[in-house]
Short mmCIF file of N, CA, C and O in Angstrom, two decimals:
data_model
loop_
_atom_site.label_atom_id
_atom_site.label_comp_id
_atom_site.label_asym_id
_atom_site.label_seq_id
_atom_site.Cartn_x
_atom_site.Cartn_y
_atom_site.Cartn_z
N MET I 27 1.15 7.28 46.38
CA MET I 27 2.09 7.55 45.25
C MET I 27 2.12 9.04 44.85
O MET I 27 1.00 9.65 44.65
N ALA I 28 3.28 9.55 44.78
CA ALA I 28 3.30 10.96 44.47
C ALA I 28 3.60 11.12 42.97
O ALA I 28 4.23 10.39 42.46
N VAL I 29 2.94 12.21 42.45
CA VAL I 29 3.08 12.58 41.11
C VAL I 29 4.40 13.53 41.11
O VAL I 29 4.44 14.52 41.59
N THR I 30 5.41 13.08 40.27
CA THR I 30 6.72 13.75 40.11
C THR I 30 6.97 14.05 38.67
O THR I 30 6.25 13.61 37.79
N ARG I 31 8.13 14.67 38.49
CA ARG I 31 8.53 14.81 37.21
C ARG I 31 8.86 13.59 36.44
O ARG I 31 8.73 13.32 35.18
N TRP I 32 9.23 12.48 37.29
CA TRP I 32 9.34 11.12 36.76
C TRP I 32 8.19 10.68 36.21
O TRP I 32 8.20 9.87 35.15
N THR I 33 7.09 10.93 36.81
CA THR I 33 5.84 10.37 36.31
C THR I 33 5.43 10.99 34.93
O THR I 33 5.02 10.27 34.02
N TYR I 34 5.69 12.23 34.84
CA TYR I 34 5.37 12.87 33.41
C TYR I 34 6.39 12.33 32.36
O TYR I 34 6.06 12.18 31.21
N LEU I 35 7.60 12.11 32.77
CA LEU I 35 8.59 11.56 31.82
C LEU I 35 8.16 10.15 31.43
O LEU I 35 8.19 9.73 30.31
N GLY I 36 7.71 9.55 32.42
CA GLY I 36 7.22 8.14 32.10
C GLY I 36 6.06 8.13 31.21
O GLY I 36 5.92 7.29 30.23
N LEU I 37 4.99 9.04 31.38
CA LEU I 37 3.85 9.06 30.51
C LEU I 37 4.36 9.49 29.08
O LEU I 37 3.83 9.04 28.06
N THR I 38 5.33 10.35 28.95
CA THR I 38 5.84 10.88 27.74
C THR I 38 6.50 9.67 27.04
O THR I 38 6.28 9.35 25.81
N LEU I 39 7.21 8.89 27.71
CA LEU I 39 7.91 7.71 27.13
C LEU I 39 6.86 6.67 26.73
O LEU I 39 7.07 6.06 25.70
N LEU I 40 5.84 6.46 27.54
CA LEU I 40 4.73 5.57 27.12
C LEU I 40 4.02 6.00 25.77
O LEU I 40 3.93 5.18 24.91
N LEU I 41 3.84 7.24 25.70
CA LEU I 41 3.22 7.76 24.42
C LEU I 41 4.12 7.68 23.28
O LEU I 41 3.69 7.07 22.28
N VAL I 42 5.36 7.92 23.34
CA VAL I 42 6.24 7.88 22.27
C VAL I 42 6.47 6.29 21.93
O VAL I 42 6.52 5.90 20.81
N GLY I 43 6.53 5.48 23.00
CA GLY I 43 6.70 4.07 22.78
C GLY I 43 5.56 3.37 22.11
O GLY I 43 5.64 2.62 21.24
N PHE I 44 4.34 3.84 22.40
CA PHE I 44 3.08 3.40 21.72
C PHE I 44 3.05 3.91 20.20
O PHE I 44 2.75 3.05 19.35
N LEU I 45 3.36 5.12 20.04
CA LEU I 45 3.39 5.60 18.70
C LEU I 45 4.51 4.95 17.80
O LEU I 45 4.11 4.50 16.58
N THR I 46 5.65 4.68 18.40
CA THR I 46 6.69 4.10 17.59
C THR I 46 6.39 2.57 17.28
O THR I 46 6.61 2.14 16.15
N THR I 47 5.82 1.86 18.32
CA THR I 47 5.42 0.54 18.11
C THR I 47 4.37 0.44 16.97
O THR I 47 4.37 -0.46 16.12
N GLY I 48 3.40 1.43 17.07
CA GLY I 48 2.39 1.44 16.04
C GLY I 48 2.87 1.61 14.62
O GLY I 48 2.43 0.99 13.62
N VAL I 49 3.96 2.48 14.46
CA VAL I 49 4.52 2.71 13.25
C VAL I 49 5.16 1.49 12.72
O VAL I 49 4.96 1.08 11.53
N GLY I 50 5.88 0.78 13.59
CA GLY I 50 6.54 -0.56 13.30
C GLY I 50 5.54 -1.60 12.83
O GLY I 50 5.69 -2.27 11.80
N ALA I 51 4.42 -1.69 13.44
CA ALA I 51 3.36 -2.61 13.29
C ALA I 51 2.74 -2.38 11.92
O ALA I 51 2.42 -3.27 10.99
N ALA I 52 2.40 -1.07 11.66
CA ALA I 52 1.85 -0.62 10.35
C ALA I 52 2.71 -0.90 9.26
O ALA I 52 2.27 -1.44 8.19
N THR I 53 3.96 -0.61 9.38
CA THR I 53 4.93 -0.86 8.26
C THR I 53 4.93 -2.39 8.01
O THR I 53 5.07 -2.88 6.85
N HIS I 54 4.96 -3.07 9.16
CA HIS I 54 4.98 -4.73 8.93
C HIS I 54 3.82 -5.10 8.15
O HIS I 54 3.94 -5.92 7.16
N LEU I 55 2.65 -4.69 8.44
CA LEU I 55 1.37 -4.95 7.69
C LEU I 55 1.50 -4.53 6.24
O LEU I 55 1.13 -5.33 5.29
N HIS I 56 2.09 -3.38 6.08
CA HIS I 56 2.20 -2.83 4.69
C HIS I 56 3.21 -3.71 3.90
O HIS I 56 2.87 -4.06 2.65
N GLU I 57 4.24 -4.06 4.34
CA GLU I 57 5.24 -5.00 3.74
C GLU I 57 4.69 -6.27 3.42
O GLU I 57 4.99 -6.90 2.48
N GLN I 58 3.86 -6.85 4.27
CA GLN I 58 3.17 -8.14 4.10
C GLN I 58 2.36 -8.03 2.86
O GLN I 58 2.23 -8.92 2.03
N GLN I 59 1.44 -7.08 2.77
CA GLN I 59 0.57 -6.81 1.64
C GLN I 59 1.36 -6.60 0.40
O GLN I 59 0.93 -7.06 -0.63
N CYS I 60 2.48 -5.83 0.58
CA CYS I 60 3.33 -5.59 -0.64
C CYS I 60 3.79 -6.91 -1.29
O CYS I 60 3.91 -6.93 -2.59
N GLN I 61 4.10 -7.97 -0.51
CA GLN I 61 4.48 -9.20 -0.89
C GLN I 61 3.41 -9.95 -1.78
O GLN I 61 3.64 -10.88 -2.40
N ALA I 62 2.17 -9.61 -1.45
CA ALA I 62 1.10 -10.39 -1.77
C ALA I 62 0.31 -9.91 -3.06
O ALA I 62 -0.53 -10.65 -3.60
N VAL I 63 0.52 -8.61 -3.47
CA VAL I 63 -0.43 -8.07 -4.43
C VAL I 63 0.48 -7.52 -5.65
O VAL I 63 1.63 -7.31 -5.52
N GLN I 64 -0.36 -7.32 -6.66
CA GLN I 64 0.18 -6.75 -7.92
C GLN I 64 -0.93 -5.85 -8.48
O GLN I 64 -2.03 -6.11 -8.35
N PHE I 65 -0.47 -4.90 -9.42
CA PHE I 65 -1.37 -4.08 -10.07
C PHE I 65 -1.39 -4.56 -11.53
O PHE I 65 -0.41 -4.80 -12.20
N VAL I 66 -2.60 -4.83 -11.93
CA VAL I 66 -2.82 -5.35 -13.39
C VAL I 66 -3.55 -4.28 -14.16
O VAL I 66 -4.64 -3.79 -13.69
N SER I 67 -3.05 -3.97 -15.29
CA SER I 67 -3.67 -3.07 -16.18
C SER I 67 -3.94 -3.77 -17.56
O SER I 67 -3.10 -4.47 -18.05
N VAL I 68 -5.11 -3.32 -18.05
CA VAL I 68 -5.52 -3.95 -19.30
C VAL I 68 -5.94 -2.81 -20.25
O VAL I 68 -6.80 -2.01 -19.96
N SER I 69 -5.23 -2.79 -21.47
CA SER I 69 -5.55 -1.64 -22.29
C SER I 69 -5.80 -2.25 -23.64
O SER I 69 -5.18 -3.18 -24.17
N ASP I 70 -6.75 -1.60 -24.46
CA ASP I 70 -7.23 -2.01 -25.82
C ASP I 70 -6.00 -1.63 -26.82
O ASP I 70 -5.69 -0.48 -26.87
N VAL I 71 -5.30 -2.59 -27.29
CA VAL I 71 -4.23 -2.35 -28.26
C VAL I 71 -4.57 -1.60 -29.48
O VAL I 71 -3.87 -0.72 -29.85
N THR I 72 -5.68 -1.88 -30.01
CA THR I 72 -6.20 -1.20 -31.21
C THR I 72 -6.40 0.24 -30.97
O THR I 72 -6.02 1.12 -31.79
N ALA I 73 -7.13 0.55 -29.89
CA ALA I 73 -7.47 1.95 -29.58
C ALA I 73 -6.29 2.91 -29.11
O ALA I 73 -6.12 4.04 -29.32
N THR I 74 -5.29 2.20 -28.60
CA THR I 74 -4.08 3.00 -27.94
C THR I 74 -2.83 2.87 -28.87
O THR I 74 -1.87 3.55 -28.66
N ASN I 75 -2.81 1.98 -29.79
CA ASN I 75 -1.69 1.72 -30.65
C ASN I 75 -0.48 1.39 -29.79
O ASN I 75 0.68 1.84 -30.13
N ALA I 76 -0.75 0.68 -28.71
CA ALA I 76 0.37 0.19 -27.86
C ALA I 76 1.24 -0.89 -28.59
O ALA I 76 0.69 -1.57 -29.29
N SER I 77 2.50 -0.83 -28.26
CA SER I 77 3.37 -1.83 -28.81
C SER I 77 3.26 -3.21 -28.05
O SER I 77 3.16 -3.15 -26.87
N THR I 78 3.19 -4.20 -28.80
CA THR I 78 2.93 -5.54 -28.27
C THR I 78 4.24 -6.42 -28.45
O THR I 78 4.11 -7.64 -28.27
N ASP I 79 5.36 -5.83 -28.84
CA ASP I 79 6.63 -6.53 -29.11
C ASP I 79 7.02 -7.14 -27.82
O ASP I 79 7.10 -6.53 -26.69
N GLY I 80 7.30 -8.41 -27.81
CA GLY I 80 7.91 -9.14 -26.59
C GLY I 80 6.73 -9.66 -25.72
O GLY I 80 7.08 -10.39 -24.92
N TYR I 81 5.53 -9.63 -26.12
CA TYR I 81 4.48 -10.18 -25.32
C TYR I 81 3.92 -11.53 -26.02
O TYR I 81 3.72 -11.48 -27.26
N SER I 82 3.54 -12.49 -25.32
CA SER I 82 3.01 -13.67 -25.88
C SER I 82 1.48 -13.32 -26.13
O SER I 82 1.01 -12.35 -25.60
N THR I 83 0.95 -14.02 -27.09
CA THR I 83 -0.48 -13.71 -27.57
C THR I 83 -1.38 -14.98 -27.31
O THR I 83 -0.89 -16.12 -27.58
N GLY I 84 -2.52 -14.76 -26.72
CA GLY I 84 -3.47 -15.81 -26.61
C GLY I 84 -4.83 -15.28 -26.66
O GLY I 84 -5.08 -14.19 -26.69
N SER I 85 -5.82 -16.30 -26.54
CA SER I 85 -7.19 -15.69 -26.56
C SER I 85 -7.77 -15.77 -25.10
O SER I 85 -7.27 -16.54 -24.34
N TYR I 86 -8.89 -15.13 -24.97
CA TYR I 86 -9.56 -15.16 -23.63
C TYR I 86 -10.01 -16.54 -23.34
O TYR I 86 -9.86 -16.88 -22.00
N GLU I 87 -10.28 -17.42 -24.10
CA GLU I 87 -10.73 -18.83 -23.81
C GLU I 87 -9.59 -19.63 -23.29
O GLU I 87 -9.77 -20.64 -22.64
N ASP I 88 -8.36 -19.22 -23.61
CA ASP I 88 -7.24 -20.07 -23.21
C ASP I 88 -6.80 -19.66 -21.82
O ASP I 88 -5.99 -20.35 -21.20
N LEU I 89 -7.28 -18.57 -21.21
CA LEU I 89 -7.13 -18.18 -19.76
C LEU I 89 -7.80 -19.12 -18.80
O LEU I 89 -8.91 -19.70 -19.22
N SER I 90 -7.18 -19.30 -17.67
CA SER I 90 -7.98 -20.12 -16.68
C SER I 90 -9.10 -19.32 -16.19
O SER I 90 -9.23 -18.10 -16.40
N VAL I 91 -9.92 -19.93 -15.46
CA VAL I 91 -11.14 -19.25 -14.90
C VAL I 91 -10.72 -18.17 -14.07
O VAL I 91 -11.30 -17.08 -14.08
N ASP I 92 -9.69 -18.31 -13.15
CA ASP I 92 -9.19 -17.18 -12.36
C ASP I 92 -8.65 -16.04 -13.13
O ASP I 92 -8.90 -14.86 -12.86
N GLU I 93 -7.93 -16.33 -14.11
CA GLU I 93 -7.40 -15.33 -14.99
C GLU I 93 -8.47 -14.64 -15.77
O GLU I 93 -8.39 -13.40 -15.92
N GLN I 94 -9.41 -15.39 -16.26
CA GLN I 94 -10.55 -14.68 -16.96
C GLN I 94 -11.25 -13.73 -15.91
O GLN I 94 -11.71 -12.63 -16.35
N THR I 95 -11.40 -14.08 -14.71
CA THR I 95 -12.10 -13.26 -13.61
C THR I 95 -11.26 -11.93 -13.55
O THR I 95 -11.86 -10.77 -13.53
N VAL I 96 -9.90 -12.04 -13.43
CA VAL I 96 -9.06 -10.81 -13.22
C VAL I 96 -9.19 -9.94 -14.41
O VAL I 96 -9.24 -8.83 -14.31
N PHE I 97 -9.14 -10.59 -15.64
CA PHE I 97 -9.17 -9.89 -16.82
C PHE I 97 -10.44 -8.99 -16.99
O PHE I 97 -10.53 -7.88 -17.30
N ARG I 98 -11.59 -9.68 -16.80
CA ARG I 98 -12.87 -9.02 -16.84
C ARG I 98 -13.06 -8.00 -15.74
O ARG I 98 -13.64 -6.88 -15.96
N SER I 99 -12.50 -8.28 -14.46
CA SER I 99 -12.47 -7.24 -13.45
C SER I 99 -11.71 -5.89 -13.90
O SER I 99 -12.19 -4.83 -13.67
N ALA I 100 -10.64 -6.23 -14.50
CA ALA I 100 -9.80 -5.05 -14.91
C ALA I 100 -10.47 -4.23 -16.11
O ALA I 100 -10.52 -3.00 -16.01
N LEU I 101 -11.18 -4.91 -16.94
CA LEU I 101 -11.86 -4.15 -18.00
C LEU I 101 -13.12 -3.41 -17.33
O LEU I 101 -13.37 -2.26 -17.75
N ALA I 102 -13.72 -4.00 -16.37
CA ALA I 102 -14.89 -3.34 -15.74
C ALA I 102 -14.44 -2.17 -14.99
O ALA I 102 -15.24 -1.25 -14.75
N ASP I 103 -13.23 -2.18 -14.43
CA ASP I 103 -12.75 -1.02 -13.54
C ASP I 103 -11.88 -0.12 -14.37
O ASP I 103 -10.73 0.29 -13.82
N ASP I 104 -12.27 0.17 -15.60
CA ASP I 104 -11.43 1.10 -16.47
C ASP I 104 -10.03 0.66 -16.68
O ASP I 104 -9.05 1.53 -16.83
N GLY I 105 -9.88 -0.67 -16.78
CA GLY I 105 -8.57 -1.10 -17.18
C GLY I 105 -7.56 -1.38 -16.07
O GLY I 105 -6.41 -1.65 -16.38
N GLN I 106 -7.96 -1.13 -14.84
CA GLN I 106 -7.05 -1.21 -13.66
C GLN I 106 -7.52 -1.98 -12.46
O GLN I 106 -8.73 -1.82 -12.22
N VAL I 107 -6.72 -2.93 -11.94
CA VAL I 107 -7.23 -3.67 -10.80
C VAL I 107 -6.09 -4.15 -9.92
O VAL I 107 -4.98 -4.31 -10.52
N LEU I 108 -6.31 -4.29 -8.68
CA LEU I 108 -5.17 -4.68 -7.78
C LEU I 108 -5.62 -6.18 -7.39
O LEU I 108 -6.65 -6.50 -7.00
N THR I 109 -4.67 -7.13 -7.63
CA THR I 109 -4.99 -8.51 -7.44
C THR I 109 -3.86 -9.22 -6.63
O THR I 109 -2.82 -8.54 -6.44
N ALA I 110 -4.06 -10.47 -6.31
CA ALA I 110 -3.01 -11.24 -5.71
C ALA I 110 -1.78 -11.45 -6.71
O ALA I 110 -2.10 -11.49 -7.92
N ARG I 111 -0.72 -11.58 -6.23
CA ARG I 111 0.40 -11.82 -7.26
C ARG I 111 0.18 -13.12 -8.04
O ARG I 111 -0.37 -14.14 -7.46
N ASP I 112 0.80 -13.09 -9.24
CA ASP I 112 0.60 -14.19 -10.12
C ASP I 112 -0.88 -14.63 -10.44
O ASP I 112 -1.03 -15.84 -10.90
N ALA I 113 -1.70 -13.74 -10.36
CA ALA I 113 -3.11 -13.99 -10.75
C ALA I 113 -3.33 -13.98 -12.30
O ALA I 113 -4.09 -14.82 -12.66
N ILE I 114 -2.42 -13.41 -13.08
CA ILE I 114 -2.52 -13.39 -14.52
C ILE I 114 -1.07 -13.03 -14.95
O ILE I 114 -0.37 -12.44 -14.31
N ASP I 115 -0.70 -13.48 -16.19
CA ASP I 115 0.59 -13.24 -16.68
C ASP I 115 0.45 -12.09 -17.62
O ASP I 115 -0.60 -11.86 -18.30
N GLU I 116 1.60 -11.33 -17.91
CA GLU I 116 1.59 -10.30 -19.03
C GLU I 116 1.48 -10.95 -20.36
O GLU I 116 2.18 -11.94 -20.70
N GLN I 117 0.52 -10.36 -21.17
CA GLN I 117 0.33 -11.00 -22.44
C GLN I 117 -0.69 -10.08 -23.33
O GLN I 117 -1.19 -9.23 -22.80
N VAL I 118 -0.81 -10.50 -24.59
CA VAL I 118 -1.95 -9.87 -25.30
C VAL I 118 -2.92 -10.91 -25.45
O VAL I 118 -2.73 -12.04 -25.85
N VAL I 119 -4.17 -10.47 -25.11
CA VAL I 119 -5.32 -11.31 -24.99
C VAL I 119 -6.39 -10.84 -26.17
O VAL I 119 -6.68 -9.60 -26.05
N THR I 120 -6.82 -11.80 -26.88
CA THR I 120 -7.90 -11.51 -27.90
C THR I 120 -9.16 -11.80 -27.15
O THR I 120 -9.41 -12.87 -26.77
N TYR I 121 -10.03 -10.75 -27.13
CA TYR I 121 -11.37 -10.83 -26.41
C TYR I 121 -12.48 -10.11 -27.26
O TYR I 121 -12.25 -9.00 -27.50
N GLU I 122 -13.45 -10.86 -27.64
CA GLU I 122 -14.60 -10.25 -28.32
C GLU I 122 -14.14 -9.40 -29.54
O GLU I 122 -14.65 -8.43 -29.77
N GLY I 123 -13.10 -10.03 -30.23
CA GLY I 123 -12.66 -9.44 -31.54
C GLY I 123 -11.68 -8.28 -31.30
O GLY I 123 -11.23 -7.80 -32.36
N ASP I 124 -11.26 -7.80 -30.13
CA ASP I 124 -10.32 -6.84 -29.85
C ASP I 124 -9.10 -7.41 -29.22
O ASP I 124 -9.21 -8.47 -28.51
N ARG I 125 -7.97 -6.83 -29.31
CA ARG I 125 -6.79 -7.23 -28.65
C ARG I 125 -6.51 -6.33 -27.48
O ARG I 125 -6.49 -5.18 -27.70
N TYR I 126 -6.21 -6.92 -26.37
CA TYR I 126 -5.91 -6.14 -25.10
C TYR I 126 -4.55 -6.55 -24.60
O TYR I 126 -4.11 -7.77 -24.62
N LEU I 127 -3.82 -5.59 -24.15
CA LEU I 127 -2.47 -5.75 -23.52
C LEU I 127 -2.64 -5.81 -22.04
O LEU I 127 -3.12 -4.88 -21.40
N VAL I 128 -2.23 -6.94 -21.50
CA VAL I 128 -2.31 -7.11 -19.96
C VAL I 128 -0.90 -6.87 -19.51
O VAL I 128 0.08 -7.61 -19.89
N ARG I 129 -0.73 -5.80 -18.56
CA ARG I 129 0.49 -5.51 -17.98
C ARG I 129 0.43 -5.67 -16.48
O ARG I 129 -0.55 -5.55 -15.99
N ILE I 130 1.54 -6.02 -15.86
CA ILE I 130 1.55 -6.21 -14.48
C ILE I 130 2.68 -5.36 -13.80
O ILE I 130 3.79 -5.14 -14.40
N ARG I 131 2.41 -4.77 -12.70
CA ARG I 131 3.37 -4.06 -11.90
C ARG I 131 3.27 -4.48 -10.50
O ARG I 131 2.15 -4.40 -9.92
N SER I 132 4.38 -4.77 -9.89
CA SER I 132 4.45 -5.00 -8.37
C SER I 132 5.67 -4.37 -7.77
O SER I 132 6.58 -4.24 -8.58
N ASP I 133 5.45 -4.09 -6.54
CA ASP I 133 6.76 -3.48 -5.83
C ASP I 133 7.64 -4.60 -5.50
O ASP I 133 7.28 -5.73 -5.31
N GLY I 134 8.79 -4.22 -5.52
CA GLY I 134 10.06 -5.16 -5.09
C GLY I 134 10.56 -4.79 -3.87
O GLY I 134 10.31 -3.60 -3.28
N GLY I 135 11.34 -5.61 -3.26
CA GLY I 135 11.98 -5.29 -2.07
C GLY I 135 11.14 -5.39 -0.78
O GLY I 135 11.32 -4.62 0.26
N CYS I 136 10.12 -5.99 -0.89
CA CYS I 136 9.12 -6.10 0.28
C CYS I 136 9.66 -7.11 1.42
O CYS I 136 9.70 -8.22 0.96
N THR I 137 9.98 -6.65 2.61
CA THR I 137 10.44 -7.53 3.54
C THR I 137 9.67 -7.12 4.74
O THR I 137 9.97 -6.04 5.47
N PRO I 138 8.76 -8.02 5.29
CA PRO I 138 7.99 -7.76 6.40
C PRO I 138 8.70 -7.61 7.73
O PRO I 138 8.28 -7.01 8.69
N TRP I 139 9.98 -8.18 7.72
CA TRP I 139 10.79 -7.97 9.08
C TRP I 139 11.97 -7.17 8.72
O TRP I 139 13.11 -7.58 9.26
N HIS I 140 11.84 -6.11 8.07
CA HIS I 140 12.98 -5.31 7.64
C HIS I 140 13.65 -4.81 8.95
O HIS I 140 12.96 -4.25 9.89
N PRO I 141 14.92 -4.86 9.03
CA PRO I 141 15.61 -4.50 10.23
C PRO I 141 15.39 -3.00 10.73
O PRO I 141 15.25 -2.83 11.96
N THR I 142 15.48 -2.09 9.81
CA THR I 142 15.33 -0.76 10.30
C THR I 142 13.92 -0.15 10.10
O THR I 142 13.48 0.70 10.80
N ARG I 143 13.15 -0.68 9.19
CA ARG I 143 11.65 -0.13 8.99
C ARG I 143 10.74 -0.80 9.87
O ARG I 143 9.66 -0.26 10.20
N VAL I 144 10.94 -2.06 10.40
CA VAL I 144 10.08 -2.79 11.11
C VAL I 144 10.52 -3.17 12.52
O VAL I 144 10.01 -2.80 13.56
N VAL I 145 11.67 -3.86 12.50
CA VAL I 145 12.18 -4.44 13.76
C VAL I 145 12.59 -3.36 14.75
O VAL I 145 12.26 -3.35 15.86
N ALA I 146 13.39 -2.30 14.29
CA ALA I 146 13.84 -1.27 15.15
C ALA I 146 12.74 -0.59 15.75
O ALA I 146 12.61 -0.35 16.98
N PRO I 147 11.66 -0.06 15.05
CA PRO I 147 10.55 0.67 15.68
C PRO I 147 9.81 -0.26 16.71
O PRO I 147 9.43 0.18 17.70
N LEU I 148 9.54 -1.53 16.29
CA LEU I 148 8.74 -2.41 17.21
C LEU I 148 9.65 -2.53 18.49
O LEU I 148 9.07 -2.57 19.57
N GLY I 149 10.94 -2.87 18.38
CA GLY I 149 11.73 -3.26 19.56
C GLY I 149 11.98 -1.97 20.36
O GLY I 149 11.83 -2.01 21.53
N GLY I 150 12.32 -0.79 19.66
CA GLY I 150 12.53 0.47 20.50
C GLY I 150 11.26 0.93 21.08
O GLY I 150 11.32 1.40 22.23
N GLY I 151 10.17 0.73 20.33
CA GLY I 151 8.82 1.16 21.03
C GLY I 151 8.50 0.43 22.19
O GLY I 151 8.01 0.92 23.15
N LEU I 152 8.61 -0.84 22.19
CA LEU I 152 8.45 -1.81 23.28
C LEU I 152 9.24 -1.43 24.43
O LEU I 152 8.86 -1.45 25.60
N GLY I 153 10.58 -1.13 24.10
CA GLY I 153 11.45 -0.77 25.25
C GLY I 153 11.03 0.46 25.85
O GLY I 153 11.04 0.61 27.11
N LEU I 154 10.70 1.51 25.13
CA LEU I 154 10.10 2.70 25.66
C LEU I 154 8.88 2.62 26.47
O LEU I 154 8.71 3.15 27.55
N VAL I 155 8.01 1.64 25.98
CA VAL I 155 6.75 1.34 26.70
C VAL I 155 7.12 0.79 28.08
O VAL I 155 6.59 1.19 29.17
N LEU I 156 8.10 -0.14 28.10
CA LEU I 156 8.50 -0.86 29.49
C LEU I 156 9.12 0.31 30.35
O LEU I 156 8.70 0.33 31.58
N VAL I 157 10.15 1.07 29.81
CA VAL I 157 10.69 2.11 30.79
C VAL I 157 9.64 3.15 31.13
O VAL I 157 9.58 3.44 32.38
N GLY I 158 8.82 3.52 30.25
CA GLY I 158 7.75 4.61 30.59
C GLY I 158 6.84 3.92 31.64
O GLY I 158 6.33 4.77 32.52
N GLY I 159 6.48 2.76 31.48
CA GLY I 159 5.59 2.11 32.40
C GLY I 159 6.17 2.10 33.83
O GLY I 159 5.54 2.32 34.77
N ALA I 160 7.47 1.87 33.94
CA ALA I 160 8.07 1.85 35.18
C ALA I 160 8.26 3.14 35.78
O ALA I 160 8.09 3.37 37.09
N LEU I 161 8.46 4.15 34.88
CA LEU I 161 8.56 5.62 35.42
C LEU I 161 7.30 6.24 35.92
O LEU I 161 7.16 7.17 36.61
N THR I 162 6.11 5.76 35.27
CA THR I 162 4.86 6.37 35.55
C THR I 162 4.50 6.23 37.06
O THR I 162 3.57 6.87 37.57
N ARG I 163 5.13 5.27 37.76
CA ARG I 163 4.77 4.97 39.11
C ARG I 163 5.45 6.15 39.99
O ARG I 163 4.92 6.24 41.10
N GLY I 164 6.26 6.83 39.32
CA GLY I 164 6.86 8.01 39.99
C GLY I 164 7.97 7.54 40.92
O GLY I 164 8.27 6.34 41.16
N ARG I 165 8.75 8.48 41.39
CA ARG I 165 9.84 8.25 42.30
C ARG I 165 9.56 9.23 43.54
O ARG I 165 9.17 10.27 43.35
N ASP I 166 10.04 8.57 44.60
CA ASP I 166 9.93 9.38 45.79
C ASP I 166 10.63 10.73 45.79
O ASP I 166 11.84 10.59 45.54
N PRO I 167 10.00 11.81 45.93
CA PRO I 167 10.74 13.07 45.78
C PRO I 167 11.54 13.32 46.87
O PRO I 167 12.49 14.11 46.81
N ASN I 168 11.48 12.55 47.99
CA ASN I 168 12.25 12.80 49.13
C ASN I 168 12.94 11.40 49.42
O ASN I 168 12.62 10.71 50.42
N PRO I 169 14.05 11.05 48.73
CA PRO I 169 14.68 9.72 48.99
C PRO I 169 15.34 9.69 50.40
O PRO I 169 15.80 10.51 50.97
#
């Protein structure tokens, strides 16, 4: 087998194809995670003078065991924690004589099979890998 310019072109296409496919796969994983997590913040209402208008009020004892775990985790981690979606609701919680505001933030528009951010890089990258693989065999310089 002769090494020709087609071989180098094939290797280049293989490299670009692997990189493009990797970008699509990484984006797919990120989008899947985006659908599954939320950011929970817990702040002391008394200390921060935060407005609690529009929030329901409950006590720590009224929370489910999982919600209590998320609440305590957020308090232990300086008021911020990343959890599974719907792990706790936004509300004002009374805990050990203090009132805490539980707020939730999550990304929207998470689509694991987004046509341009995921499918196009995966499909295009795989196509480049196939073409590059064929070209790395080289072409006969003297047909």
